[in-house]
CSV table of C-alpha atoms in Angstrom, one decimal:
chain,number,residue,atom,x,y,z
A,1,UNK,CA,-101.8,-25.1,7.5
A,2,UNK,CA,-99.6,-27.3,5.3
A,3,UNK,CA,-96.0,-26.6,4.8
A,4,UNK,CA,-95.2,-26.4,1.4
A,5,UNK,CA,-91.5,-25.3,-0.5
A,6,UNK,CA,-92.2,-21.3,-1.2
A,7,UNK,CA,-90.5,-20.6,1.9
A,8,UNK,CA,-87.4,-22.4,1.4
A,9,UNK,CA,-84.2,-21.4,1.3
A,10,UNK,CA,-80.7,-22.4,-0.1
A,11,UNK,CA,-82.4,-26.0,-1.0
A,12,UNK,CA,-81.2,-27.9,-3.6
A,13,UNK,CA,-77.0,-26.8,-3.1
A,14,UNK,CA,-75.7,-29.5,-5.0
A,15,UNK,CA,-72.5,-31.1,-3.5
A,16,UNK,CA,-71.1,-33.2,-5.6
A,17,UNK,CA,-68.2,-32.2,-7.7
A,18,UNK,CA,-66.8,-34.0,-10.4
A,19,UNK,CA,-63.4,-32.7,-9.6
A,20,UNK,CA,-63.6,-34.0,-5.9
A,21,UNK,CA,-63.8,-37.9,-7.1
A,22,UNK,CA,-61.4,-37.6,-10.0
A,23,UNK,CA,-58.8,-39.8,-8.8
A,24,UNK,CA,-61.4,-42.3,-7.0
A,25,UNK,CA,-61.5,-45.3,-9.1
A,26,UNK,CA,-64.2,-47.2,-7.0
A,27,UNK,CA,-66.3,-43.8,-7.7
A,28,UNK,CA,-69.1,-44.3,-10.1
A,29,UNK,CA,-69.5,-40.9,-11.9
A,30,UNK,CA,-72.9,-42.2,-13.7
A,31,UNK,CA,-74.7,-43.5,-10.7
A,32,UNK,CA,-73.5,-40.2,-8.8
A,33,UNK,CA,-75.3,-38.0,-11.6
A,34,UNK,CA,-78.5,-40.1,-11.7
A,35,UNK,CA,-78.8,-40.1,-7.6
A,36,UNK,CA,-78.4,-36.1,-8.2
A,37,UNK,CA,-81.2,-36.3,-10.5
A,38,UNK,CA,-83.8,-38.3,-8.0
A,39,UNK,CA,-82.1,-35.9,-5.0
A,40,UNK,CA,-84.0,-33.1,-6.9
A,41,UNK,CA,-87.8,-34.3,-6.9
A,42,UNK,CA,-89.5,-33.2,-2.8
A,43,UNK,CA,-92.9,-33.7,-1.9
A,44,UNK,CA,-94.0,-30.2,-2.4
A,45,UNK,CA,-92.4,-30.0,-6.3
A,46,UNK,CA,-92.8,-33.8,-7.3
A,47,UNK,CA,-93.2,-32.8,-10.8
A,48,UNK,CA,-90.0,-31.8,-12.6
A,49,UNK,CA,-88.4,-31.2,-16.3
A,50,UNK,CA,-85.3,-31.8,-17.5
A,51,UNK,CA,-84.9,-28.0,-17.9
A,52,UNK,CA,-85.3,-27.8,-14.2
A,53,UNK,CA,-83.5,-30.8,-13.1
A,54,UNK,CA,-80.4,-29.1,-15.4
A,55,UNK,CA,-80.5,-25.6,-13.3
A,56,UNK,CA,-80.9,-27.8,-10.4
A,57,UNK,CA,-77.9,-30.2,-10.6
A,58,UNK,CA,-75.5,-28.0,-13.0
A,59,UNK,CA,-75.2,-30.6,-15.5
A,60,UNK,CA,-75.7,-30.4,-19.2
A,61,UNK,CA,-79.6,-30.7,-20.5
A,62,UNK,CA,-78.3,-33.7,-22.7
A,63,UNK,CA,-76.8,-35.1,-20.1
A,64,UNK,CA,-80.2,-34.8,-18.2
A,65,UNK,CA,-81.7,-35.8,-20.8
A,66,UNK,CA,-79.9,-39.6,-21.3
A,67,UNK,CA,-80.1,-39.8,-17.5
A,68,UNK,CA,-83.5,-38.9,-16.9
A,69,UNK,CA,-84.2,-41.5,-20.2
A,70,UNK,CA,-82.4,-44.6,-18.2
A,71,UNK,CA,-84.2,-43.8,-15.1
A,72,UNK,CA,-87.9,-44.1,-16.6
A,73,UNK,CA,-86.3,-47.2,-18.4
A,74,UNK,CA,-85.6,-48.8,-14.8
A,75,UNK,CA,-88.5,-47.6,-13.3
A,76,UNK,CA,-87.5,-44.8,-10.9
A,77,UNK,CA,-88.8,-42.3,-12.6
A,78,UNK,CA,-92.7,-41.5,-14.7
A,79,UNK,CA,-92.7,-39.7,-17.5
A,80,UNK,CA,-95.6,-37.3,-18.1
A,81,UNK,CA,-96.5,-36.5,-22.3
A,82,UNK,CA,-99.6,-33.9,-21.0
A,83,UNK,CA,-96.4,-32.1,-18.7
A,84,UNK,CA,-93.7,-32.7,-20.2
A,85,UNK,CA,-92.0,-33.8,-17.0
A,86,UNK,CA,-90.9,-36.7,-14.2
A,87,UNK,CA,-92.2,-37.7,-11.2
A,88,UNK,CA,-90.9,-40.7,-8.9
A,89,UNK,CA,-92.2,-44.1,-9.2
A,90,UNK,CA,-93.6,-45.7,-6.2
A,91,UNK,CA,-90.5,-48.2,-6.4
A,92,UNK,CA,-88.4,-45.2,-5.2
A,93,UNK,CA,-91.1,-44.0,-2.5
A,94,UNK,CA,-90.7,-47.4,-1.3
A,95,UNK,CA,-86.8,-47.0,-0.9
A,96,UNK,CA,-87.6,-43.8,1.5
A,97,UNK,CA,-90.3,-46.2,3.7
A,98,UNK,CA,-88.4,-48.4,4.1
A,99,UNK,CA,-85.7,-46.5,5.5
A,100,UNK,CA,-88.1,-44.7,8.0
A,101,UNK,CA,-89.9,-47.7,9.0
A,102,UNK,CA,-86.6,-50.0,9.6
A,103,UNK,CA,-84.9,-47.2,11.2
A,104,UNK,CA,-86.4,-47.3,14.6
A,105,UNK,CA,-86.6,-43.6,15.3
A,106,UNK,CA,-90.3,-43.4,13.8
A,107,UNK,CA,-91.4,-45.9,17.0
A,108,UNK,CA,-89.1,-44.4,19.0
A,109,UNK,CA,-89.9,-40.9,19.5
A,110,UNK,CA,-93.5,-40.6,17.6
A,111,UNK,CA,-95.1,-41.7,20.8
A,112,UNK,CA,-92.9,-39.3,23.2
A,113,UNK,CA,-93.9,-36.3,20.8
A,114,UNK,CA,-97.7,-37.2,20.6
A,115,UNK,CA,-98.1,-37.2,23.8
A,116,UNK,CA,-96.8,-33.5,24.6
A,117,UNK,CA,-99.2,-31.9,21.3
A,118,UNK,CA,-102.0,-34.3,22.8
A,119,UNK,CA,-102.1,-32.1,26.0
A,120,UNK,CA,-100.5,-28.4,24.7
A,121,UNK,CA,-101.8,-28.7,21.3
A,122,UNK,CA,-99.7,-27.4,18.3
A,123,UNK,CA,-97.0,-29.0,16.5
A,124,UNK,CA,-93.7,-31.2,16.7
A,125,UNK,CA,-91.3,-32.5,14.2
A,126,UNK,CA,-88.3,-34.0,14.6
A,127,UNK,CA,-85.7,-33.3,11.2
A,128,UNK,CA,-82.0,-34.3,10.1
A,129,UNK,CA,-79.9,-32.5,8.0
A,130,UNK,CA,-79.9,-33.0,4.1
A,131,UNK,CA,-77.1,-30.2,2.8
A,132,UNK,CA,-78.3,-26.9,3.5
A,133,UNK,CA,-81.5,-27.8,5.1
A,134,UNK,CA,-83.7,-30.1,6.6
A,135,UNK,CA,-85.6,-33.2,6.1
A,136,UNK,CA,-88.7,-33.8,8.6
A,137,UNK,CA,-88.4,-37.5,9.8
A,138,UNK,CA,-91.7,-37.6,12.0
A,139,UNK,CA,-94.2,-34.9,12.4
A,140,UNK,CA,-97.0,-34.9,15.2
A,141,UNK,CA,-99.8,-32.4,15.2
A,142,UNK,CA,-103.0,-32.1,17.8
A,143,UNK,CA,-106.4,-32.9,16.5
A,144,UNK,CA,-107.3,-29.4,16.0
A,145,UNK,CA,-108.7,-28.2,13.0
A,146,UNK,CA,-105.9,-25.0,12.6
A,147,UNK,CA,-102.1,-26.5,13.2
A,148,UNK,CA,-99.0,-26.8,11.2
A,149,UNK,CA,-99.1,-29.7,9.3
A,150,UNK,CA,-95.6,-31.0,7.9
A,151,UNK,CA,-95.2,-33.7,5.4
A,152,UNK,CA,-92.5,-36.5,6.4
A,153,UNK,CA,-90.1,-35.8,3.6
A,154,UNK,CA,-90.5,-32.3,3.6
A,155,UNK,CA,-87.3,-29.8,3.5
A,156,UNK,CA,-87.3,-27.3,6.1
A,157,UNK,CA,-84.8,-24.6,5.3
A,158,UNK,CA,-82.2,-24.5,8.0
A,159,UNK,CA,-81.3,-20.8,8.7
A,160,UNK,CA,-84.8,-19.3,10.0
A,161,UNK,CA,-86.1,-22.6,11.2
A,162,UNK,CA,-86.4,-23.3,14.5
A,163,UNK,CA,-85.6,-27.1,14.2
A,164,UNK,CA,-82.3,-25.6,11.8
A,165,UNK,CA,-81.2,-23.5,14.4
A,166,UNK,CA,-81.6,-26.4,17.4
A,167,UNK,CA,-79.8,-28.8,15.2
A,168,UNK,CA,-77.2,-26.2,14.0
A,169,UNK,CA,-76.2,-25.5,17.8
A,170,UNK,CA,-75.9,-28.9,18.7
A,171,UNK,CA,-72.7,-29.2,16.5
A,172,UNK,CA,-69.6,-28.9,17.1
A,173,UNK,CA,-67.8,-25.5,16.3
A,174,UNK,CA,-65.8,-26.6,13.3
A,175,UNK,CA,-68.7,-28.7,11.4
A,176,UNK,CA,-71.3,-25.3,12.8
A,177,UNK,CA,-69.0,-23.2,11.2
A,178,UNK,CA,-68.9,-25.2,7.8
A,179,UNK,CA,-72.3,-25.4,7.5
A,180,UNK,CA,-72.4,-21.4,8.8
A,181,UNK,CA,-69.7,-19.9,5.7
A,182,UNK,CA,-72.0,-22.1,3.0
A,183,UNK,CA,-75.2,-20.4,4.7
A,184,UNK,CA,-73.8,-17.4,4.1
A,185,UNK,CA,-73.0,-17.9,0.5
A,186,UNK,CA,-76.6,-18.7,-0.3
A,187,UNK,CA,-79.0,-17.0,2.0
A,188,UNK,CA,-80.9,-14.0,1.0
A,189,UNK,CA,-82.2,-12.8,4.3
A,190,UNK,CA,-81.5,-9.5,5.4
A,191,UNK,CA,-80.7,-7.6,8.4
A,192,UNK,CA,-78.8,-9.9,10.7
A,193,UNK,CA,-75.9,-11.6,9.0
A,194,UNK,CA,-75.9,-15.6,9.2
A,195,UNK,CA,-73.2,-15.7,11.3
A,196,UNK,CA,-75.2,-13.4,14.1
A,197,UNK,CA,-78.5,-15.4,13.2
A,198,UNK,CA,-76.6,-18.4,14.4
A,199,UNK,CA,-74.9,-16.8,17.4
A,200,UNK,CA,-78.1,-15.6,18.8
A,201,UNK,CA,-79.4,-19.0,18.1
A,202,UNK,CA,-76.4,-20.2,20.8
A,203,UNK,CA,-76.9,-17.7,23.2
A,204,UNK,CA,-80.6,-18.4,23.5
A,205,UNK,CA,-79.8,-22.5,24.0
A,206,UNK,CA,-77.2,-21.3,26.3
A,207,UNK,CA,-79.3,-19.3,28.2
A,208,UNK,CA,-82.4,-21.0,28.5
A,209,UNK,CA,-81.6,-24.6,26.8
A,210,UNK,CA,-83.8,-24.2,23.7
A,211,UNK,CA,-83.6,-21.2,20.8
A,212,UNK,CA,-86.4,-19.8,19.1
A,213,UNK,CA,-87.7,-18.5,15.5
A,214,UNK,CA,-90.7,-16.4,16.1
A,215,UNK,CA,-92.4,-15.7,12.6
A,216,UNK,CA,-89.0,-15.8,11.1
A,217,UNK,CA,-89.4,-18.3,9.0
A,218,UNK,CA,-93.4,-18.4,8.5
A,219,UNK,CA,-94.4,-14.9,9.8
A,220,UNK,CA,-97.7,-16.4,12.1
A,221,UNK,CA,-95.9,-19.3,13.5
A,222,UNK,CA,-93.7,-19.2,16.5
A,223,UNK,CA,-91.1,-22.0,17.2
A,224,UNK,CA,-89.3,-23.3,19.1
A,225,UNK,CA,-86.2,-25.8,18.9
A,226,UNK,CA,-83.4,-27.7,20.7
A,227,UNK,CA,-80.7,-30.3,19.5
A,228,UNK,CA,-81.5,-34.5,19.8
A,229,UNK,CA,-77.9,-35.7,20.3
A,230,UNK,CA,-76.3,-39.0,21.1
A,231,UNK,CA,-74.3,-39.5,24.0
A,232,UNK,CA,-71.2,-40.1,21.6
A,233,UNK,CA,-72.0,-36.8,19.7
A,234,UNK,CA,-71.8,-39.0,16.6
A,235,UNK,CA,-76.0,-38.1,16.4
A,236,UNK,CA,-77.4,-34.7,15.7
A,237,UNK,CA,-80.9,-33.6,14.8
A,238,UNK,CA,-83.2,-30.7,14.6
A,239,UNK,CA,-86.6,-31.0,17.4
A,240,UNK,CA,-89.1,-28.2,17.0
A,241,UNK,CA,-92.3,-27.8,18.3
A,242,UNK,CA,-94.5,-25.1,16.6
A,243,UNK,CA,-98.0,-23.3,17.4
A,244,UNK,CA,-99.7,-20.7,15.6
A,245,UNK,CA,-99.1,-16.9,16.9
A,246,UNK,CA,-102.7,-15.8,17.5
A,247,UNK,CA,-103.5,-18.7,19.3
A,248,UNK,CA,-100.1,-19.1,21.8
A,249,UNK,CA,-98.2,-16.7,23.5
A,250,UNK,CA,-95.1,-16.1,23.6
A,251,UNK,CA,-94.4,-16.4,27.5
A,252,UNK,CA,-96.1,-19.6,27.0
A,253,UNK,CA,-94.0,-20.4,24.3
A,254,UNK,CA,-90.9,-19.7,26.6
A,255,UNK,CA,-92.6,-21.0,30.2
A,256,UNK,CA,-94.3,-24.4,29.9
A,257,UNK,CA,-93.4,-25.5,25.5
A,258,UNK,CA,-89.3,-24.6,26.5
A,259,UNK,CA,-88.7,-27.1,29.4
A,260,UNK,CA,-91.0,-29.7,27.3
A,261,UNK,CA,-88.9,-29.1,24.5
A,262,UNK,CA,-85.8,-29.9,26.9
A,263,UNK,CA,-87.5,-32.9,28.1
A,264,UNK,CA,-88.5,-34.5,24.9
A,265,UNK,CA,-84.9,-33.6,23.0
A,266,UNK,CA,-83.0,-35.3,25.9
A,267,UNK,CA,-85.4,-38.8,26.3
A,268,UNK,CA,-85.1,-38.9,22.3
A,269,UNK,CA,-80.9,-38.6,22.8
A,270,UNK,CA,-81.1,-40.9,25.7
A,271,UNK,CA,-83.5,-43.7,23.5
A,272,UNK,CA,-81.3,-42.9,20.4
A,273,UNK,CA,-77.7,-43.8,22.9
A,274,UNK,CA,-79.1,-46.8,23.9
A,275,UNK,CA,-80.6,-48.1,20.3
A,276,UNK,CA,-77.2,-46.8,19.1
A,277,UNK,CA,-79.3,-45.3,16.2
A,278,UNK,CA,-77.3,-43.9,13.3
A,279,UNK,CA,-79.4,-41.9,10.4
């Protein structure tokens, strides 16, 4: 199973605000708009009009239109006559790679990861927040023929995810609650509110050092996530480890994946301390 974007939600928020820079001088409003415009194209939608990039990023079609014209001209972006839309150029791909591979993290926790799917099976991926959700910044899976399968690159909506949830109780209050009243604003789920989503995600952490998402966010996958952080706090991300419902329990899910969930989160915080690693 491939992850794919028709589960996400409250992607694509766009923050920026031309009101918020109005009085920066050193802020460049043009190269603001045109990073907007790249900021819209994920690996599960990499095809995208102006039309849609307008809805996406508020701004006016013919402002689109000029800005989505310069970027073909300088080669970050592919025009397609047959669909009438953009897709990235591999010169912008490149920019993402070489951020991952110069980072450190990729060497640094792939191995740790691999080795607990290797013997448990299933899934684990290790994300960082990007607005209102979640990019995925390594993914391991077992060599089984059924398992969750997660692009690197891919957006992983916060609220119902596991890895959202173990990132989102590793903040502190004041930057969980930000993130929690913007949730709000945007989320269509219903039943529980966000703010008691989150709560029980912080109870569960609290109780038992991980917190969990059991078909909540895809309805046959359970999850299961905890917070990576620094030993300055200045690091937070989003560790999940996933398996498919019919084929995992979920008192194993709780008994032997919880603790190794634990583990891994804290030797990944430990490795990321002493690299002083910064996303």
């Amino acid at each position: 199973m491939t992850i794919d974007g028709s589960h996400a939600e409250g992607l694509g928020e766009v923050e920026f605000d031309d009101e918020k820079h109005a009085e920066d001088r050193q802020f460049v409003r043009a190269l603001a708009r045109g990073l907007e415009i790249l900021r819209c194209f994920q690996p599960q939608e990499p095809l995208l009009g102006n039309r849609e990039l307008a809805h996406r990023t508020g701004l006016p079609k013919p402002t689109v239109s000029r800005l989505t014209h310069t970027l073909v001209a300088m080669g970050l972006l592919e025009f397609l006559p047959n669909h009438e839309k953009y897709r990235l150029r591999s010169s912008v791909l490149a920019l993402g790679y070489a951020a991952a591979a110069t980072s450190g993290i990729v060497e640094l926790a792939r191995p740790i990861m691999q080795r607990v799917v290797d013997e448990h099976g299933g899934s684990f991926a290790l994300g960082v927040r990007d607005r209102l959700s979640m990019i995925c910044l390594i993914h391991c899976h077992s060599k089984a023929i059924f398992t969750l399968r997660m692009d690197v690159g891919s957006h992983v909506p916060m609220l119902p995810s596991a890895m959202g949830r173990g990132f989102l109780v590793g903040l502190p209050d004041h930057e969980r609650q930000f993130l929690v009243d913007r949730l709000a604003r945007v989320s269509r789920r219903g039943g529980q509110t966000t703010q008691e989503i989150v709560q029980r995600a912080i109870d569960e952490f609290k109780a038992q050092g991980f917190c969990a998402s059991y078909g909540e966010w895809l309805h046959d996958i359970l999850s299961i996530g905890a917070p990576v952080i620094s030993h300055d706090r200045q690091v937070v991300l989003g560790l999940t480890y996933s398996a498919f419902s019919y084929a995992t329990a979920r008192a194993t899910m709780n008994e032997v994946m919880g603790p190794q969930v634990r583990q891994v989160a804290a030797v990944i915080g430990d490795e990321i301390t002493r690299l002083r690693w910064r996303p």
